[in-house]
Amino acid sequence: MSTSPLLSLARPELLTLKPYAHAAWLPTLTRLHANEAPWRPEGDTTDAGLNRYPEPQPEALVSRLAALYGVPTSHLLAARGSDEAIDLLSRLYLREGRDAILQCTPTFGMYQVAARIQGADVVEMPLDRERSWSVDPERLIAAWRPNIKLVYLCSPNNPTANSLDTDALDAICTALDGKAIVVLDEAYIEWSRLPSLTPWLERFSTLAILRTLSKAHALAGARIGALIAHPDMIQLAKRIVPPYSLAQPTVEAALRALTPEAVAASQVRVADLMTEREYLRGRLAASPLVERVWPSDTNFLMIDSHDAGRFMRNTMAGGFIVRDLRGYPTLPNSLRISVGTRAQNDALIDSLETA
Ligand SMILES: *Cc1c(COP(=O)(O)O)cnc(C)c1O
């Protein structure tokens, strides 16, 4: 057996698991081997036909995603959103009642939900509110124990909207390399001043990076994300991923959204949204209900409100829903607002004042 920490950290029973053998993918032959219907269903507008099982890990999509993120195809698994990638990591690395994750709170809720579903423990490392929600690498490294298999770092972070300091991330990746899977969630990286850290895959063997088409590529409804890591981890994840996890309409929608022209157009829209974010920041900051608008490297703004209840009620009366963050212990007056169109942002501000 290989001594790669990617394998030795994994649940040992998965290393010998015989994966499900899906029907062979031989697109030049007529498929009479998968018990599919030989006719198309009503309303089917796909190229491939909804009567057919989709291609597992579609080669065209994996190549497009790998090119988009600047990594070899061997380093990438296409998943049903980053949510599925988080679920796969949990199932690969966490043993019930023994293992744990470490997350920097407040952060994205799926890390701990996926860990708890797996029966694993959750260790929390608070981000420092007084220092712009930064992570303290020394404290984090000191908190690590051998049963902590996954260390989640969300940068830019949801819901605090800040990027984590690159030197801090470097120190954490350096100290924990080979000891834990360091999972860097870059769901919002397209809106960040800082570049993606995918080049670090060459430096750190147990680094995993999550990317998604849900935010910057406007495909949240299609459900596509990527797990990017050393090929050993990708091979391991392929053993447990459901064979037909990516639906055909989703794959075709993603391919249309990832042509060079479409990617260029979405880069322009991302840049425009950043300008709009700063407009919304200014308007929110001028509202008497708003105490503070936090800096943002994302497509949303986190605010502290003098009266978050009133903010929610007023905007709801105006037809808007914003995210209530008051359930987080360190965010007692905070709300999260996705940046909309100019018309939506102006109407949101109007609703604050008129209600
Ligand atoms: C929105 C978001 C995701 C994306 O999840 P998908 O399953 O790809 O839609 C991942 N991580 C964070 C922190 C997010 O906020």
Coordinates of C-alpha atoms and ligand atoms in Angstrom, one line a residue:
M1 CA 0.0 0.0 0.0
S2 CA 1.1 3.5 -0.7
T3 CA 2.2 5.6 2.3
S4 CA 0.6 8.8 0.9
P5 CA -1.0 10.7 3.8
L6 CA -4.0 11.3 1.6
L7 CA -4.6 7.6 1.8
S8 CA -3.4 6.9 5.4
L9 CA -5.6 9.7 6.7
A10 CA -8.7 8.2 5.0
R11 CA -11.2 5.7 6.5
P12 CA -9.2 2.5 6.0
E13 CA -12.3 0.5 4.9
L14 CA -12.6 2.7 1.9
L15 CA -9.1 1.9 0.6
T16 CA -10.3 -1.7 0.0
L17 CA -13.9 -0.9 -1.0
K18 CA -14.8 -2.3 -4.4
P19 CA -16.6 0.7 -6.1
Y20 CA -19.9 0.3 -7.9
A21 CA -19.2 -0.7 -11.5
H22 CA -21.3 1.6 -13.6
A23 CA -22.4 0.7 -17.2
A24 CA -19.4 1.1 -19.5
W25 CA -19.2 4.5 -21.2
L26 CA -18.7 3.7 -24.9
P27 CA -20.6 6.5 -26.6
T28 CA -19.9 5.1 -30.2
L29 CA -21.9 2.0 -29.4
T30 CA -25.7 1.7 -29.2
R31 CA -26.6 1.4 -25.5
L32 CA -28.4 -1.8 -24.8
H33 CA -26.5 -2.4 -21.5
A34 CA -28.1 0.0 -19.0
N35 CA -31.9 -0.8 -19.1
E36 CA -32.7 2.6 -20.4
A37 CA -35.8 3.5 -22.5
P38 CA -35.0 3.7 -26.2
W39 CA -37.2 6.8 -26.7
R40 CA -36.8 10.3 -25.5
P41 CA -39.3 11.7 -22.9
E42 CA -41.7 14.5 -23.6
G43 CA -40.1 18.0 -23.4
D44 CA -36.5 16.7 -23.5
T45 CA -34.3 19.5 -24.9
T46 CA -30.9 18.0 -24.0
D47 CA -28.4 17.1 -26.7
A48 CA -27.6 13.6 -25.2
G49 CA -31.2 12.5 -24.4
L50 CA -32.7 12.3 -20.9
N51 CA -33.5 8.7 -21.4
R52 CA -29.8 7.9 -21.2
Y53 CA -27.8 7.8 -18.0
P54 CA -25.3 10.7 -18.1
E55 CA -21.5 10.3 -18.5
P56 CA -19.9 9.8 -15.1
Q57 CA -17.3 12.6 -14.6
P58 CA -18.0 14.0 -18.1
E59 CA -14.7 14.4 -19.9
A60 CA -15.6 17.6 -21.6
L61 CA -16.8 19.2 -18.4
V62 CA -13.8 18.1 -16.4
S63 CA -11.5 19.5 -19.0
R64 CA -13.3 22.8 -19.1
L65 CA -13.3 23.1 -15.3
A66 CA -9.6 22.1 -15.1
A67 CA -8.7 24.8 -17.7
L68 CA -10.8 27.4 -15.9
Y69 CA -9.1 26.7 -12.6
G70 CA -5.6 26.2 -14.2
V71 CA -5.0 22.6 -12.9
P72 CA -4.5 19.3 -14.7
T73 CA -7.6 17.2 -15.1
S74 CA -6.1 14.5 -12.8
H75 CA -6.4 17.0 -10.0
L76 CA -10.1 17.7 -10.3
L77 CA -13.4 16.0 -9.5
A78 CA -16.6 17.6 -10.7
A79 CA -19.2 17.5 -8.0
R80 CA -22.9 18.4 -7.5
G81 CA -21.9 21.7 -6.0
S82 CA -19.2 22.3 -3.4
D83 CA -21.7 20.9 -1.0
E84 CA -21.2 17.5 -2.5
A85 CA -17.5 17.9 -2.3
I86 CA -17.8 18.7 1.4
D87 CA -19.9 15.6 1.8
L88 CA -17.4 13.5 0.0
L89 CA -14.5 14.8 2.1
S90 CA -16.5 14.0 5.3
R91 CA -17.3 10.5 4.2
L92 CA -13.7 9.9 3.0
Y93 CA -11.9 11.1 6.1
L94 CA -14.2 11.1 9.2
R95 CA -14.9 8.0 11.3
E96 CA -17.9 8.1 13.6
G97 CA -17.1 8.9 17.2
R98 CA -13.4 9.2 16.6
D99 CA -12.5 11.9 14.1
A100 CA -13.2 15.7 14.0
I101 CA -13.1 18.7 11.8
L102 CA -11.7 22.1 12.7
Q103 CA -13.5 25.2 11.4
C104 CA -12.9 28.9 11.9
T105 CA -16.2 30.5 13.1
P106 CA -18.4 32.2 12.1
T107 CA -18.3 30.4 8.8
F108 CA -20.3 28.4 6.2
G109 CA -22.7 26.0 7.9
M110 CA -22.2 22.9 5.7
Y111 CA -18.8 21.9 7.1
Q112 CA -20.2 21.1 10.5
V113 CA -23.5 19.7 9.2
A114 CA -21.6 17.2 7.0
A115 CA -19.3 16.3 9.8
R116 CA -22.1 15.7 12.3
I117 CA -24.1 13.6 9.8
Q118 CA -21.0 11.5 9.6
G119 CA -20.9 11.2 13.5
A120 CA -17.7 13.3 13.8
D121 CA -16.9 16.1 16.2
V122 CA -16.5 19.8 15.4
V123 CA -13.7 21.9 16.9
E124 CA -14.2 25.6 16.6
M125 CA -11.5 28.2 16.3
P126 CA -13.0 31.7 16.5
L127 CA -12.0 34.4 14.0
D128 CA -10.8 37.6 15.6
R129 CA -13.6 40.2 15.3
E130 CA -11.3 42.9 16.6
R131 CA -8.8 42.2 13.8
S132 CA -11.1 42.1 10.9
W133 CA -12.1 38.5 11.4
S134 CA -8.6 37.2 10.9
V135 CA -7.4 33.7 11.8
D136 CA -4.5 33.3 14.3
P137 CA -2.3 30.6 12.7
E138 CA -0.4 29.8 15.9
R139 CA -3.6 29.2 17.9
L140 CA -5.0 27.1 15.2
I141 CA -1.9 25.0 14.8
A142 CA -1.7 24.5 18.6
A143 CA -5.4 23.4 18.6
W144 CA -4.8 20.6 16.0
R145 CA -4.9 17.1 17.3
P146 CA -4.3 13.9 15.4
N147 CA -8.0 13.0 15.2
I148 CA -8.7 16.3 13.4
K149 CA -8.7 15.1 9.8
L150 CA -10.2 18.1 8.0
V151 CA -9.3 21.7 8.7
Y152 CA -11.7 24.1 6.9
L153 CA -10.5 27.5 5.8
C154 CA -13.1 29.6 3.9
S155 CA -11.4 32.5 2.1
P156 CA -13.1 34.8 1.4
N157 CA -15.2 33.8 4.3
N158 CA -19.0 33.4 4.4
P159 CA -20.6 35.3 6.3
T160 CA -17.9 37.8 7.4
A161 CA -16.9 38.6 3.7
N162 CA -13.1 39.0 4.4
S163 CA -10.2 37.1 2.9
L164 CA -7.9 35.3 5.3
D165 CA -4.4 36.5 5.3
T166 CA -2.1 34.7 2.8
D167 CA 0.8 34.4 5.3
A168 CA -1.5 32.9 7.9
L169 CA -2.8 30.4 5.4
D170 CA 0.7 29.6 4.4
A171 CA 1.7 28.9 8.0
I172 CA -1.3 26.7 8.6
C173 CA -0.7 24.7 5.4
T174 CA 3.0 24.3 6.2
A175 CA 2.4 23.1 9.7
L176 CA -0.4 20.7 8.9
D177 CA 0.8 19.3 5.6
G178 CA 0.7 15.5 5.7
K179 CA -1.2 15.6 9.1
A180 CA -4.6 16.8 8.1
I181 CA -6.5 17.6 4.9
V182 CA -6.5 21.4 4.8
V183 CA -9.7 22.4 2.9
L184 CA -9.6 25.8 1.3
D185 CA -13.1 26.9 0.2
E186 CA -12.7 29.5 -2.5
A187 CA -16.5 29.9 -3.3
Y188 CA -16.1 33.7 -3.5
I189 CA -12.5 34.0 -4.8
E190 CA -13.7 35.6 -8.1
W191 CA -14.6 38.7 -6.1
S192 CA -11.4 38.8 -4.0
R193 CA -8.5 41.1 -4.3
L194 CA -6.3 38.0 -3.7
P195 CA -5.7 35.3 -6.3
S196 CA -6.8 31.7 -5.9
L197 CA -4.3 29.5 -4.1
T198 CA -4.5 26.6 -6.5
P199 CA -0.8 26.9 -7.3
W200 CA -0.2 25.8 -3.7
L201 CA -1.2 22.3 -4.7
E202 CA 2.4 21.9 -5.8
R203 CA 3.6 22.8 -2.4
F204 CA 1.2 21.0 -0.1
S205 CA 0.3 17.3 -0.5
T206 CA -2.8 17.3 1.7
L207 CA -4.3 20.6 0.5
A208 CA -7.8 20.4 -1.1
I209 CA -9.4 23.4 -2.8
L210 CA -13.2 23.9 -3.4
R211 CA -14.5 25.9 -6.3
T212 CA -18.0 26.4 -7.5
L213 CA -20.0 27.6 -10.5
S214 CA -22.8 28.7 -8.2
K215 CA -21.7 32.2 -7.5
A216 CA -19.5 33.9 -10.1
H217 CA -20.9 31.8 -12.9
A218 CA -24.5 32.3 -11.9
L219 CA -25.2 28.5 -12.0
A220 CA -26.5 27.9 -8.4
G221 CA -29.5 26.1 -9.8
A222 CA -27.4 23.7 -11.9
R223 CA -25.3 22.4 -9.0
I224 CA -21.7 22.2 -10.1
G225 CA -18.6 22.5 -8.0
A226 CA -15.1 21.1 -8.1
L227 CA -12.9 19.4 -5.6
I228 CA -9.2 20.1 -6.6
A229 CA -6.5 18.1 -4.9
H230 CA -3.7 15.6 -5.4
P231 CA -4.7 12.9 -7.9
D232 CA -4.6 10.3 -5.0
M233 CA -7.4 12.1 -3.3
I234 CA -9.4 12.5 -6.5
Q235 CA -9.0 8.8 -7.2
L236 CA -10.2 8.0 -3.7
A237 CA -13.2 10.4 -4.1
K238 CA -14.1 8.7 -7.3
R239 CA -14.5 5.4 -5.4
I240 CA -17.4 6.8 -3.3
V241 CA -19.0 9.5 -5.5
P242 CA -22.5 8.3 -6.8
P243 CA -21.9 7.1 -10.4
Y244 CA -24.4 9.5 -12.1
S245 CA -24.2 12.4 -9.7
L246 CA -24.2 15.1 -12.4
A247 CA -27.5 15.3 -14.3
Q248 CA -27.3 15.7 -18.1
P249 CA -29.2 19.1 -18.2
T250 CA -26.7 20.4 -15.6
V251 CA -23.7 19.2 -17.6
E252 CA -24.9 20.8 -20.8
A253 CA -25.8 24.0 -19.0
A254 CA -22.3 24.2 -17.5
L255 CA -20.6 23.5 -20.9
R256 CA -22.6 26.4 -22.4
A257 CA -21.6 28.7 -19.6
L258 CA -18.0 27.8 -19.9
T259 CA -17.2 28.6 -23.5
P260 CA -14.4 31.2 -23.7
E261 CA -17.0 33.9 -24.7
A262 CA -19.3 33.1 -21.8
V263 CA -16.4 33.1 -19.3
A264 CA -15.2 36.5 -20.6
A265 CA -18.8 37.9 -20.3
S266 CA -19.1 36.6 -16.7
Q267 CA -15.8 38.2 -15.8
V268 CA -17.2 41.5 -16.9
R269 CA -20.4 40.9 -14.8
V270 CA -18.3 40.0 -11.8
A271 CA -16.3 43.2 -12.1
D272 CA -19.5 45.2 -12.5
L273 CA -21.0 43.6 -9.4
M274 CA -18.0 44.7 -7.4
T275 CA -18.6 48.3 -8.4
E276 CA -22.3 47.8 -7.5
R277 CA -21.2 46.3 -4.1
E278 CA -19.3 49.5 -3.3
Y279 CA -22.4 51.6 -4.3
L280 CA -24.6 49.5 -2.0
R281 CA -22.0 49.9 0.7
G282 CA -22.2 53.7 0.5
R283 CA -26.0 53.7 0.6
L284 CA -26.2 51.2 3.5
A285 CA -23.6 53.2 5.5
A286 CA -25.8 56.3 5.1
S287 CA -28.8 54.6 6.7
P288 CA -29.6 55.4 10.3
L289 CA -30.4 51.6 10.9
V290 CA -26.9 50.6 9.9
E291 CA -24.1 50.7 12.4
R292 CA -21.3 49.2 10.3
V293 CA -20.7 47.8 6.9
W294 CA -17.8 45.3 7.0
P295 CA -15.2 45.3 4.2
S296 CA -16.1 42.7 1.5
D297 CA -14.1 40.5 -0.9
T298 CA -17.3 38.7 -1.9
N299 CA -20.7 39.4 -3.7
F300 CA -22.4 40.2 -0.4
L301 CA -22.1 42.7 2.4
M302 CA -22.2 41.9 6.1
I303 CA -23.6 44.7 8.2
D304 CA -24.1 45.4 11.9
S305 CA -27.4 47.0 12.5
H306 CA -28.6 49.2 15.4
D307 CA -31.9 47.3 15.1
A308 CA -31.6 44.2 13.0
G309 CA -35.2 43.2 13.7
R310 CA -36.4 46.4 12.3
F311 CA -34.1 46.1 9.3
M312 CA -35.5 42.7 8.5
R313 CA -39.1 43.8 9.0
N314 CA -38.8 46.9 6.9
T315 CA -37.0 45.2 4.0
M316 CA -39.4 42.3 4.1
A317 CA -42.4 44.7 3.9
G318 CA -40.6 46.1 0.8
G319 CA -40.4 42.6 -0.7
F320 CA -36.9 41.7 0.2
I321 CA -35.3 38.9 2.2
V322 CA -31.8 39.3 3.7
R323 CA -30.0 36.7 5.8
D324 CA -30.3 37.0 9.5
L325 CA -27.0 36.2 11.1
R326 CA -28.0 36.7 14.7
G327 CA -27.9 33.0 15.4
Y328 CA -24.1 33.2 15.4
P329 CA -22.9 34.0 19.0
T330 CA -20.3 36.5 17.7
L331 CA -22.8 38.3 15.3
P332 CA -25.6 39.5 17.6
N333 CA -26.7 42.4 15.3
S334 CA -25.5 41.2 11.9
L335 CA -27.2 40.7 8.6
R336 CA -25.9 39.5 5.3
I337 CA -27.1 41.1 2.1
S338 CA -26.4 39.7 -1.4
V339 CA -25.6 42.5 -3.9
G340 CA -28.4 42.7 -6.4
T341 CA -29.0 44.9 -9.5
R342 CA -28.9 48.6 -9.1
A343 CA -32.8 48.7 -9.2
Q344 CA -32.9 46.0 -6.4
N345 CA -30.3 47.7 -4.3
D346 CA -32.0 51.1 -4.5
A347 CA -35.4 49.6 -3.7
L348 CA -33.9 47.8 -0.7
I349 CA -32.6 51.1 0.6
D350 CA -35.9 52.8 0.0
S351 CA -37.7 50.0 1.9
L352 CA -35.5 50.7 4.9
E353 CA -36.5 54.3 5.1
T354 CA -40.2 54.3 4.1
A355 CA -41.5 51.5 6.3
Ligands
LIG1 C1 -22.2 29.3 -1.6 C2 -21.1 28.6 -1.0 C3 -20.6 27.4 -1.5 C4 -21.2 26.9 -2.8 O1 -21.9 25.8 -2.6 P1 -22.4 25.0 -3.9 O2 -22.8 23.7 -3.3 O3 -21.3 24.9 -4.8 O4 -23.6 25.8 -4.4 C5 -19.5 26.8 -1.0 N1 -18.9 27.4 0.1 C6 -19.3 28.5 0.6 C7 -18.6 29.2 1.8 C8 -20.5 29.2 0.1 O5 -20.9 30.3 0.7

